[in-house]
Coordinates of C-alpha atoms and ligand atoms in Angstrom, one line a residue:
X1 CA 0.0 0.0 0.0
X2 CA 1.5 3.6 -1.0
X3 CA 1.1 5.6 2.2
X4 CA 0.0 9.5 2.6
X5 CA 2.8 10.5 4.4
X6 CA 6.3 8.7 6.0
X7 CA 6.2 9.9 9.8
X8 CA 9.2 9.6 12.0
X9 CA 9.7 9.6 15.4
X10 CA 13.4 9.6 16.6
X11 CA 13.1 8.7 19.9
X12 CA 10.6 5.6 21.5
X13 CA 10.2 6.4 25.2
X14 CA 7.1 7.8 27.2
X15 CA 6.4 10.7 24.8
X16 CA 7.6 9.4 21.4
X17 CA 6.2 5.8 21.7
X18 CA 2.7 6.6 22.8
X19 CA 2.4 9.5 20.6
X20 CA 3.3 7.8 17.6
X21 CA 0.9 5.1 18.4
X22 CA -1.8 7.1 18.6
X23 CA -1.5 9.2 15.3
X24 CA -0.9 5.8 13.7
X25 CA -4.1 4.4 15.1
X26 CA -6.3 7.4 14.1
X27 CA -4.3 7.8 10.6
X28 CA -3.8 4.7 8.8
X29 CA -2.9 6.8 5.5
X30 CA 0.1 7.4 7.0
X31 CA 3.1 5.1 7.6
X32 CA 4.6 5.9 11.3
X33 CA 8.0 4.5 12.4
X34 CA 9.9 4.8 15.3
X35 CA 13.6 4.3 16.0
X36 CA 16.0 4.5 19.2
X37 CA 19.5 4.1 19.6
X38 CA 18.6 1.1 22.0
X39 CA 17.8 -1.7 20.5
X40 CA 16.5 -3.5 22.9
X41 CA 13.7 -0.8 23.5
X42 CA 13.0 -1.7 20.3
X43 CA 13.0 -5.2 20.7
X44 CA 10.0 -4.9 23.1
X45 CA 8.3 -2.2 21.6
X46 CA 7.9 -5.6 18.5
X47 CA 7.0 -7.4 21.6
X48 CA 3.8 -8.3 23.7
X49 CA 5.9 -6.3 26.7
X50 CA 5.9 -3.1 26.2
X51 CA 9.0 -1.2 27.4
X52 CA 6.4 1.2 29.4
X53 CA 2.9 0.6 31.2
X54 CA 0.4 2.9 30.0
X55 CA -3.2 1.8 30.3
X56 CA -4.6 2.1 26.9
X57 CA -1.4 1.6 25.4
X58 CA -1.2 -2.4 24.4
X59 CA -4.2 -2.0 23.0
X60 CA -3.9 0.5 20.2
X61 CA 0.4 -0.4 19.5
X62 CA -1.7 -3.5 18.7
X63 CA -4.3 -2.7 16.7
X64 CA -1.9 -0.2 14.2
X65 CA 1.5 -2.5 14.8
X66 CA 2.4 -4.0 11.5
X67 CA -0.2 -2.5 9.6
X68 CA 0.9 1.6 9.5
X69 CA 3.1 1.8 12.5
X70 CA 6.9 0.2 12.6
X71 CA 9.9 0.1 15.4
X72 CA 13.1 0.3 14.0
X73 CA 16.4 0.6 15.3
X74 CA 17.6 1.5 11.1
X75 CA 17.4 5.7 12.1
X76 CA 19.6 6.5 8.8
X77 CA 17.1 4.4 6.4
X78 CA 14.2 6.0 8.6
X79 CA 15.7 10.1 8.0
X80 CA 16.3 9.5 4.3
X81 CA 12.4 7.8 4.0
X82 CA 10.3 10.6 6.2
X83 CA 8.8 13.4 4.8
X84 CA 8.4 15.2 8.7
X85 CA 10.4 13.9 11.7
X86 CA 9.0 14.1 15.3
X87 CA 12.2 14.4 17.9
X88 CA 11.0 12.8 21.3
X89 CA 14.6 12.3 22.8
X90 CA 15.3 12.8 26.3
X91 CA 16.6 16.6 27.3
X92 CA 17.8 15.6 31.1
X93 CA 19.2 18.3 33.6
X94 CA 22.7 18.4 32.7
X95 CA 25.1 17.2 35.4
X96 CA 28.1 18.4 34.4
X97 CA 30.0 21.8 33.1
X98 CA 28.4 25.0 32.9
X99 CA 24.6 24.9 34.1
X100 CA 24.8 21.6 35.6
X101 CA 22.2 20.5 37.6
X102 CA 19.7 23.4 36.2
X103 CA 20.1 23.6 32.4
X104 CA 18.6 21.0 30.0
X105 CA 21.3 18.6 28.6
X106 CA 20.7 18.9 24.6
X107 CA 23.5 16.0 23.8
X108 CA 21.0 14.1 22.3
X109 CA 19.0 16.6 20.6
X110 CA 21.7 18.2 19.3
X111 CA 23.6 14.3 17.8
X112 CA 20.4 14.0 16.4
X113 CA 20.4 16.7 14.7
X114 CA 23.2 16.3 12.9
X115 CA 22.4 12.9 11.9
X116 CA 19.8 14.1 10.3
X117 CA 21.9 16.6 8.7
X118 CA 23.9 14.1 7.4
X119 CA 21.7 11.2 6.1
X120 CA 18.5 13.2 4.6
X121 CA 18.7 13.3 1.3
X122 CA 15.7 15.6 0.5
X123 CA 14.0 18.8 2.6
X124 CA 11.9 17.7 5.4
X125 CA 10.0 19.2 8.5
X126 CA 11.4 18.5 11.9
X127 CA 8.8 18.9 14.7
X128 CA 10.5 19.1 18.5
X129 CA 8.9 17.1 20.3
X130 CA 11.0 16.8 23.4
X131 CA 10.4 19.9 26.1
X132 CA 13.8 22.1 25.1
X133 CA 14.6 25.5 26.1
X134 CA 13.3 28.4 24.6
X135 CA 15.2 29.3 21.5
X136 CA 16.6 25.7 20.6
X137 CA 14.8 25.9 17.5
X138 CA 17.2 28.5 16.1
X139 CA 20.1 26.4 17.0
X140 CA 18.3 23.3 15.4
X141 CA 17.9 25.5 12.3
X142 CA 21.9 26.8 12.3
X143 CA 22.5 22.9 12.2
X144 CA 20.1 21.8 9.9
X145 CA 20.5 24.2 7.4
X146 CA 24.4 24.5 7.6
X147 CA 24.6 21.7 4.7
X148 CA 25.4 22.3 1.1
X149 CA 23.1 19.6 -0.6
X150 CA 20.0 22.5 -0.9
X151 CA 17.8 20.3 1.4
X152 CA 15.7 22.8 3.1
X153 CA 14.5 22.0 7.3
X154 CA 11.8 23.9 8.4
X155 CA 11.6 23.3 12.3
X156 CA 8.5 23.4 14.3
X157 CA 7.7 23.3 17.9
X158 CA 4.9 20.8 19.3
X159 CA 5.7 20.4 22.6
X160 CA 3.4 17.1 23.9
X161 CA 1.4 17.5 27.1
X162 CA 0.3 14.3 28.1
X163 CA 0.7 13.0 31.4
X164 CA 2.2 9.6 32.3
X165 CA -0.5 7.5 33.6
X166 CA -3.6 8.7 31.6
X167 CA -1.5 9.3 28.5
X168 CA -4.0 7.8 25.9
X169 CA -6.8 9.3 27.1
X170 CA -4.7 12.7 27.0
X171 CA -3.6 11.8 23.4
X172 CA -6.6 11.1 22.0
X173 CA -9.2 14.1 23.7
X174 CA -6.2 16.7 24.5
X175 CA -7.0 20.0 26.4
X176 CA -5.0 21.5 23.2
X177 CA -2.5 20.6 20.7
X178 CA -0.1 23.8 20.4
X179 CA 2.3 24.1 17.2
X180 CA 4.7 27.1 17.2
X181 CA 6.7 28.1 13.9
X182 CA 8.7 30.4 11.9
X183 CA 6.3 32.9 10.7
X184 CA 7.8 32.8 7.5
X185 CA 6.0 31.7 4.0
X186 CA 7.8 28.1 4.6
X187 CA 6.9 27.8 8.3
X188 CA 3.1 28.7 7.8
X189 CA 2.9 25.7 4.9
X190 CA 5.2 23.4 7.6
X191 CA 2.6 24.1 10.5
X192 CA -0.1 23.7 8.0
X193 CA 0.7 20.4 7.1
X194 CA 1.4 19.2 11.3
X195 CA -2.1 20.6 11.7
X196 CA -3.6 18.7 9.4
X197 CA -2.2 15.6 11.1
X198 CA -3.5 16.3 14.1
X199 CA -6.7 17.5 12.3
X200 CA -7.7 13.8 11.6
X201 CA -9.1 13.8 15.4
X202 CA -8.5 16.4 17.2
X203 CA -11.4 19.4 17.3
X204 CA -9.6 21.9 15.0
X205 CA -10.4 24.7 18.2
X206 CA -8.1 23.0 20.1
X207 CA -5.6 23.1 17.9
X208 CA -3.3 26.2 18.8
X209 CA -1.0 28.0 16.7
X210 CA 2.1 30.2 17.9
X211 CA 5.2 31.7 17.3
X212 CA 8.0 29.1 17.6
X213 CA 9.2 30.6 20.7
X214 CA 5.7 31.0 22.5
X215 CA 5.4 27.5 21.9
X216 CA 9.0 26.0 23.3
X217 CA 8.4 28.5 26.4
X218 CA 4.3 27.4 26.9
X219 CA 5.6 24.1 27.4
X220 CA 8.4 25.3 30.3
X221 CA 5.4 27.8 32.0
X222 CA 2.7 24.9 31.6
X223 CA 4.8 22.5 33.6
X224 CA 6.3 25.1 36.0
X225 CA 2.3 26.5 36.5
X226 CA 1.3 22.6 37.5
X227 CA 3.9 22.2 39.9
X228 CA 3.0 25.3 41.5
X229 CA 0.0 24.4 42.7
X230 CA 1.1 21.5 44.1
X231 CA 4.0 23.6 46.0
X232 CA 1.2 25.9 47.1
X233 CA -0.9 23.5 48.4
X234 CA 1.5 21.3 49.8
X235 CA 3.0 24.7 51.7
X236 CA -0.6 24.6 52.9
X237 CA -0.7 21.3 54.2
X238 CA 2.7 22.0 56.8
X239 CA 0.2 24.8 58.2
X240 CA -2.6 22.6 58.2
X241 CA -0.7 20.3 60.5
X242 CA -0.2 23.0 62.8
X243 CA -3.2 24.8 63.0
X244 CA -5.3 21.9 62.7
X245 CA -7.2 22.7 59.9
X246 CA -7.9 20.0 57.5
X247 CA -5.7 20.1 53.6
X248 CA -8.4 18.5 52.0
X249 CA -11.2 21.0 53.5
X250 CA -9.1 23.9 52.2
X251 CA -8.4 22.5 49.2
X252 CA -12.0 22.0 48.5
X253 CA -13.1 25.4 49.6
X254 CA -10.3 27.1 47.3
X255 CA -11.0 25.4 44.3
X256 CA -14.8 25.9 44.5
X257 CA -13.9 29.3 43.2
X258 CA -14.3 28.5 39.1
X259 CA -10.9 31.5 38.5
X260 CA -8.9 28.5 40.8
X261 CA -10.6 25.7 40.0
X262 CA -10.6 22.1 41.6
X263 CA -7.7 20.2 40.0
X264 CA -3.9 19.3 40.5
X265 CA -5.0 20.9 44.4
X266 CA -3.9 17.5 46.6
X267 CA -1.3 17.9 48.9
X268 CA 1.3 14.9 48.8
X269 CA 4.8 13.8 50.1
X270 CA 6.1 15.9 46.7
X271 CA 5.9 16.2 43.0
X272 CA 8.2 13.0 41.0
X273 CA 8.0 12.5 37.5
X274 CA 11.1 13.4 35.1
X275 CA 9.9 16.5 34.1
X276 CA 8.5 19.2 37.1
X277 CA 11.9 19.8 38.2
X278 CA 13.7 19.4 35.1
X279 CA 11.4 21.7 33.7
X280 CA 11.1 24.6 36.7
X281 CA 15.2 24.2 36.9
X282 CA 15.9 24.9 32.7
X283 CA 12.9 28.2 33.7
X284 CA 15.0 29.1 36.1
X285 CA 18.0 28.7 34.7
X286 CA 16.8 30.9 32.1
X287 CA 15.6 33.5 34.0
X288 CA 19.3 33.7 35.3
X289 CA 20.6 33.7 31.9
X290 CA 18.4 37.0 30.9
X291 CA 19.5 38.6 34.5
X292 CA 15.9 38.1 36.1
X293 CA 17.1 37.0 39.1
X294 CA 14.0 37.5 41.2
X295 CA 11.7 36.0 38.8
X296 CA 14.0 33.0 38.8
X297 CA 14.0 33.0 42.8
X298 CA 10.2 32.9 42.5
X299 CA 10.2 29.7 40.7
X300 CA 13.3 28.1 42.4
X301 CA 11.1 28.1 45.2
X302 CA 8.3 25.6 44.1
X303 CA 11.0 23.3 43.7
X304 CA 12.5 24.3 47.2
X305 CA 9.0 23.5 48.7
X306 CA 9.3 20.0 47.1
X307 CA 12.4 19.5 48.4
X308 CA 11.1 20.5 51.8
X309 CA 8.1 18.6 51.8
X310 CA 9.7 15.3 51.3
X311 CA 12.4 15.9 54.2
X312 CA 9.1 17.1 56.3
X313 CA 8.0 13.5 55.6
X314 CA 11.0 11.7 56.9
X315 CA 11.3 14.2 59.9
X316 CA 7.8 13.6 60.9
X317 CA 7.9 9.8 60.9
X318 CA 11.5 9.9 63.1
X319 CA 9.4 12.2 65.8
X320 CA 5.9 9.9 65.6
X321 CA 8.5 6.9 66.3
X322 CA 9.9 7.9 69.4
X323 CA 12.6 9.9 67.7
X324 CA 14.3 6.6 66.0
X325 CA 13.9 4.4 62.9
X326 CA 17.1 2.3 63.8
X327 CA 15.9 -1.4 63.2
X328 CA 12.7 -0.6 62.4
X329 CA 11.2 -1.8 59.3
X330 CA 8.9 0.2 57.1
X331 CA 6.8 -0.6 54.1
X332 CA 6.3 1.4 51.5
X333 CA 2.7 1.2 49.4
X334 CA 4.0 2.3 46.3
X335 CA 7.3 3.4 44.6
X336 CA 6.2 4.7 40.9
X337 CA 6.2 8.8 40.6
X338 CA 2.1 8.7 40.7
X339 CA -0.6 5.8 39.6
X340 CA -1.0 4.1 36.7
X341 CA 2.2 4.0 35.7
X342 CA 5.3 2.2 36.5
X343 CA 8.3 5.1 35.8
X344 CA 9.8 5.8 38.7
X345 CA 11.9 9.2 37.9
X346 CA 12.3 11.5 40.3
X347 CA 9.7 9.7 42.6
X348 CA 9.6 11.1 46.0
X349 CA 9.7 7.5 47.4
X350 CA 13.5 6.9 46.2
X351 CA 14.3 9.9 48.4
X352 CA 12.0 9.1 51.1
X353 CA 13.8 5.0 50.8
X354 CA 16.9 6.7 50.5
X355 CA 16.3 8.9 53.9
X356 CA 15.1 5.3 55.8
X357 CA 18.0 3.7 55.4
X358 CA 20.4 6.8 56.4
X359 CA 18.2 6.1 59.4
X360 CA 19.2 2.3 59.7
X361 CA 15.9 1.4 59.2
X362 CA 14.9 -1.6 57.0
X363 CA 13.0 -0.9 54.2
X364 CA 10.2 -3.1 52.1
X365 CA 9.2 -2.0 48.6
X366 CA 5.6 -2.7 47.2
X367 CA 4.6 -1.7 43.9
X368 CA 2.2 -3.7 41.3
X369 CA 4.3 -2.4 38.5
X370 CA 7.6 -0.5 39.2
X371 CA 9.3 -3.0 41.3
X372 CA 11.8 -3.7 38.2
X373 CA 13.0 0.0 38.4
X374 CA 13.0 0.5 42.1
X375 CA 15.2 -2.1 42.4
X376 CA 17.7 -0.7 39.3
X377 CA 17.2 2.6 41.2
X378 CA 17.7 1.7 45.2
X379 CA 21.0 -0.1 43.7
X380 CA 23.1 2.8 45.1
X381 CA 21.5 3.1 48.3
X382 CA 23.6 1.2 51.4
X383 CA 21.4 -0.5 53.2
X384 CA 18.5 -3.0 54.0
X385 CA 15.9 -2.8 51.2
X386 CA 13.5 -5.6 50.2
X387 CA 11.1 -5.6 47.0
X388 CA 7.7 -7.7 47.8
X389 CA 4.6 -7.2 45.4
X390 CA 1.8 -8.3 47.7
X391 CA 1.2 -5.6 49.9
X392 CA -0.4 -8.0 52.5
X393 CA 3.2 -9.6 53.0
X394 CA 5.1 -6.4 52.6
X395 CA 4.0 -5.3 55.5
X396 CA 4.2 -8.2 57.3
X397 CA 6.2 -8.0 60.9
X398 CA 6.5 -4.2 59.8
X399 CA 6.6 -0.8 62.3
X400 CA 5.3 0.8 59.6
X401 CA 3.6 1.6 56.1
X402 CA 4.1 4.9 54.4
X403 CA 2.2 5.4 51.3
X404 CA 4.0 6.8 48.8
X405 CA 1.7 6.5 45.8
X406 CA -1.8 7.2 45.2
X407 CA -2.8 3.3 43.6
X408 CA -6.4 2.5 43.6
X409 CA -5.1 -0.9 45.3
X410 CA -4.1 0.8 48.5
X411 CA -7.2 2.4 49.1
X412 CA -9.1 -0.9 49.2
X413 CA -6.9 -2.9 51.2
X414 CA -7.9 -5.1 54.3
X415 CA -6.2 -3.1 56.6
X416 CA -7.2 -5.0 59.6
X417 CA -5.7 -7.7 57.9
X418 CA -1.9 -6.0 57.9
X419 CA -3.2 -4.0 61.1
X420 CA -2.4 -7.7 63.0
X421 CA 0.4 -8.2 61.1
X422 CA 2.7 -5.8 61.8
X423 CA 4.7 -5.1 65.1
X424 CA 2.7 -3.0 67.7
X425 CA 2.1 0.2 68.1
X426 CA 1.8 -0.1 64.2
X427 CA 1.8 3.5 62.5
X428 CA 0.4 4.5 59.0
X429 CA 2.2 7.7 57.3
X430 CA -0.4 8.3 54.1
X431 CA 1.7 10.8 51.9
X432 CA -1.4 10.6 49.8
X433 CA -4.1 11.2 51.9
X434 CA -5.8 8.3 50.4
X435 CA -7.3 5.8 53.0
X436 CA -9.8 6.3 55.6
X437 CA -7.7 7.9 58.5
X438 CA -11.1 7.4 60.9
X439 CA -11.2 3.8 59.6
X440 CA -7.7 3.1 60.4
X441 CA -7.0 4.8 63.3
X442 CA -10.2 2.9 64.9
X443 CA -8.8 -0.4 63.7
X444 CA -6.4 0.6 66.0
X445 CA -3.3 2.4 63.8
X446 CA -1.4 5.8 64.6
X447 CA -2.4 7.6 62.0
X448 CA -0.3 10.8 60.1
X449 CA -2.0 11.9 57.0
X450 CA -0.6 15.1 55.4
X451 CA -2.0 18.4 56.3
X452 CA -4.5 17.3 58.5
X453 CA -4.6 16.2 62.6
X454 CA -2.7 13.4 63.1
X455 CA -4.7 10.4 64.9
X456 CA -2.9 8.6 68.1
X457 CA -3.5 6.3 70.7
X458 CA -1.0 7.9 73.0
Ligands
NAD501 P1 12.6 8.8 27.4 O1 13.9 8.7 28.1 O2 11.5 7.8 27.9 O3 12.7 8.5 25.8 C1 13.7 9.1 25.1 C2 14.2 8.1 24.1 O4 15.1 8.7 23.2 C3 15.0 7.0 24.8 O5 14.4 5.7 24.4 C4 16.4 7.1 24.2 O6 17.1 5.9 24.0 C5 16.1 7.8 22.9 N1 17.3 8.5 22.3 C6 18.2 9.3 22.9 N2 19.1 9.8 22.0 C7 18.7 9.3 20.8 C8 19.3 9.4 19.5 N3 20.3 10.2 19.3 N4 18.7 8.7 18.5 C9 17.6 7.9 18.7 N5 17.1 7.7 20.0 C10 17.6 8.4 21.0 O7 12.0 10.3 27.5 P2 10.5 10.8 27.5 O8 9.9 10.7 28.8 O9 9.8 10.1 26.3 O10 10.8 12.3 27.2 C11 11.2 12.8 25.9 C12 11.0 14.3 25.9 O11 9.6 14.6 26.0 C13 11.7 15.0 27.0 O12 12.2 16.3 26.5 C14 10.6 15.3 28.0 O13 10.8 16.5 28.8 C15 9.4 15.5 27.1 N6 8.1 15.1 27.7 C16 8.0 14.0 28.5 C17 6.7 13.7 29.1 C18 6.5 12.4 29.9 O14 5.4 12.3 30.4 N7 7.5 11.6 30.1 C19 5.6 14.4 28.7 C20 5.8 15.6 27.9 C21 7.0 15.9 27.4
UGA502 C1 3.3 16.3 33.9 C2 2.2 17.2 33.3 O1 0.9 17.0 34.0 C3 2.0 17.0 31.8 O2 1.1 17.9 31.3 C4 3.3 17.1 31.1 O3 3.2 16.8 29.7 C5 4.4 16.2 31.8 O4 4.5 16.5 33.2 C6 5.7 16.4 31.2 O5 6.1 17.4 30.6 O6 6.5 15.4 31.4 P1 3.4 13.8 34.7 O7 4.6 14.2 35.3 O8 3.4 12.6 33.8 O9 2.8 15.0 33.8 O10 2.3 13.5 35.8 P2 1.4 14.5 36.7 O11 0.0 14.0 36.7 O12 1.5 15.9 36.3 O13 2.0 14.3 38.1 C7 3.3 14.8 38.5 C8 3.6 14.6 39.9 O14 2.7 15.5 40.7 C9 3.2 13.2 40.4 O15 4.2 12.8 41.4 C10 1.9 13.4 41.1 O16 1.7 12.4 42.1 C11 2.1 14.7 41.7 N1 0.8 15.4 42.0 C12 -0.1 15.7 41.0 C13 0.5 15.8 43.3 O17 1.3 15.6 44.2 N2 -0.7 16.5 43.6 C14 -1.6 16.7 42.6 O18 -2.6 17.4 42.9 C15 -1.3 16.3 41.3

């Protein structure tokens, strides 16, 4: 069959893999393929275990697999075939040199780039796909269009905004999909044609077009406005605690008001995810960089008050347990970033597991799906760490059980069922605020949710 268009994706990890799924699944007049310099991502993206849980996602990679959408490891074969190339590779904080541990490291981005410099053989349209900092399209464009061969690049921004976790349902109904480019004759007729692919489901009103550099920095503010809120609650809840008012009570009450609104408004033991801090840190960075030092200041702080709540976490289990965790053995319920997904970057519970074991205290990890990272992630960590799925024998013989994400499991657990199985006076730390604190503390737990009156029998 002669196909519409050839897409590529360079890149096939939580963005680029889902994404290209789901325009292959709505499109099938267009032939999507995706390629990584791993080949055994590859491997299992052609498998029936898919490199990354996403609920959703085995169902449509297998409808479209085979039929309009390829992985491939070839990436040359893939440049010199595409007619617009999505790049979804990873932009991590960069740990070393100038800007380390703030700026984005472009590495990738940038060795792709001139790979595809120096395979395509005719003029294609580039899409960044990957969150980069504002301006990176001009330095994609200096490379791209520094060959001699009269292929022309015309680079567009599409930064993606789904959300690990609920990622196909995000894909296929998104809040909007925002293309920035050039404004230029060329860059009009390039975001013309990425509109149209989006156009084949998406609600053309929620389609959004910008300037190229509107569009790198929405994607920076979006993410840096998201983790606000949760800063700003989670701020809340240490006052709660004192004051005895209630997180959740305030939350509700705030977010009544439609200009607030109810969402992304629940205190927790901190933001995770491989993007929030990467994100805030490269804003920040760039505020520096332009000599706004208090506007940076302002932002640096909402990933302070992560930082913060996380160590608050720790601190307050020591003091509920008589001051020391030596010996003692605590469960966590949960070691991916949030639900519904098994990624585990950034999650607050490697911190939390890290802080345990400073402590001397033994450490069990539960998780129904990110047990295979925690353990590739704890490897570092000196101390007494065990990995058990069933939460029932996790917590087994334990002082305590700190929830560290929100899975719909943990809410619905017997928990007069571990209540008897764990060493006496048996505490619960819910970093979440997702069980019945009443229910539990009458079973007969010591009870410390977050941002509300803790609950204990002494
Ligand atoms: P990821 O690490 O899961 O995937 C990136 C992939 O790119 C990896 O498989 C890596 O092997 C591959 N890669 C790196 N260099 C390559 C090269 N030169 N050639 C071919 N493949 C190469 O990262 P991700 O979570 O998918 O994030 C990708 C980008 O999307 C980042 O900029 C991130 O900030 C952004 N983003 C992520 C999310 C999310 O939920 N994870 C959401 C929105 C935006
Ligand atoms: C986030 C954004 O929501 C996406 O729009 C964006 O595309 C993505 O980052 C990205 O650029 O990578 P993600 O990190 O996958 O998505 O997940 P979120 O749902 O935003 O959760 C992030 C963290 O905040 C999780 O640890 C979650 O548990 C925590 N969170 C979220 C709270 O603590 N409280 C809340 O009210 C909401």
């Amino acid at each position: 069959m002669k196909f519409e268009k050839e897409i590529l994706c360079i890149g096939a990890g939580y963005v680029g893999g889902p994404t290209m799924a789901m325009i292959a699944y709505k499109c099938e007049q267009y032939r999507v393929n995706v390629v990584d310099i791993v080949p055994e991502k590859i491997d299992q993206w052609n498998s029936d275990d898919l490199p990354i849980y996403e609920p959703g996602l085995d169902e449509i990679v297998k409808k479209a697999r085979g039929r309009n959408l390829f992985f491939d490891t070839d990436i040359e074969a893939g440049i010199k075939a595409a007619d617009i190339i999505f790049v979804s590779v990873n932009t991590p904080t960069k740990t070393y040199g100038v800007g380390a541990g703030m700026v984005a490291d472009l590495q990738y981005w940038e060795k792709t780039a001139r790979q595809i410099l120096d395979c395509a053989e005719s003029s294609k349209i580039i899409v960044e796909k990957s969150t980069l900092p504002v301006k990176t399209a001009q330095a994609m464009e200096r490379i791209l269009n520094s060959g001699k061969n009269g292929v022309q690049f015309e680079v567009l921004s599409n930064p993606e905004f789904l959300a690990e976790g609920t990622a196909i349902a995000d894909l296929e109904n998104p809040d909007r999909v925002l293309i920035g480019s050039q404004q230029s004759q060329s860059g009009l007729k390039a975001r013309d044609e990425l509109v149209a692919i989006y156009a084949n489901w998406v609600d053309p009103d929620r389609i959004v077009t910008s300037n190229i550099w509107s569009s790198e920095l929405s994607k920076l503010v979006a993410n840096a406005f998201l983790a606000q809120r949760i800063s700003s609650i989670n701020a809340i809840s240490s006052l709660c605690e004192k004051t005895e008012a209630d997180v959740s009570e305030v939350a509700r009450a705030v977010g009544m008001d439609s200009r607030i609104g109810p969402k992304f408004l629940n205190a927790s033991v901190g933001f995770g995810g491989s993007c929030f801090k990467k994100d805030i840190l490269n804003l920040v960075y760039l505020c520096r960089h332009y000599g706004l030092e208090q506007e940076a200041d302002y932002w640096e702080g909402v990933v302070s008050i992560n930082e913060h709540q996380k160590e608050r976490f720790v601190l307050n289990m020591l003091t509920a347990m008589f001051n020391t965790l030596a010996g003692k053995k605590v469960c966590l319920f949960g070691f991916a970033f949030k639900a519904n997904t098994g990624d585990t970057r950034e999650t607050p519970a490697l911190t939390i597991a890290g802080r345990l074991v400073a402590e001397n205290a033994q450490v069990v990890i539960s998780d129904p799906k990110a047990l295979d990272n925690a353990r590739q992630d704890t490897k570092e960590l000196k101390g007494d760490i065990q990995f058990i799925e069933d939460p029932y024998i996790a917590a087994e013989g334990c002082h305590a059980v700190a929830i560290m994400t929100e899975w719909e499991l943990y809410r619905t657990l017997d928990y007069k069922k571990i209540f008897v199985s764990m060493q006496q006076p048996a505490f619960i730390f819910d970093g979440r605020n997702i069980v019945d604190h009443e229910k539990l503390f009458n079973i007969g737990f010591n009870v410390f949710p977050i941002g509300k009156p803790k609950k204990v029998h002494f």
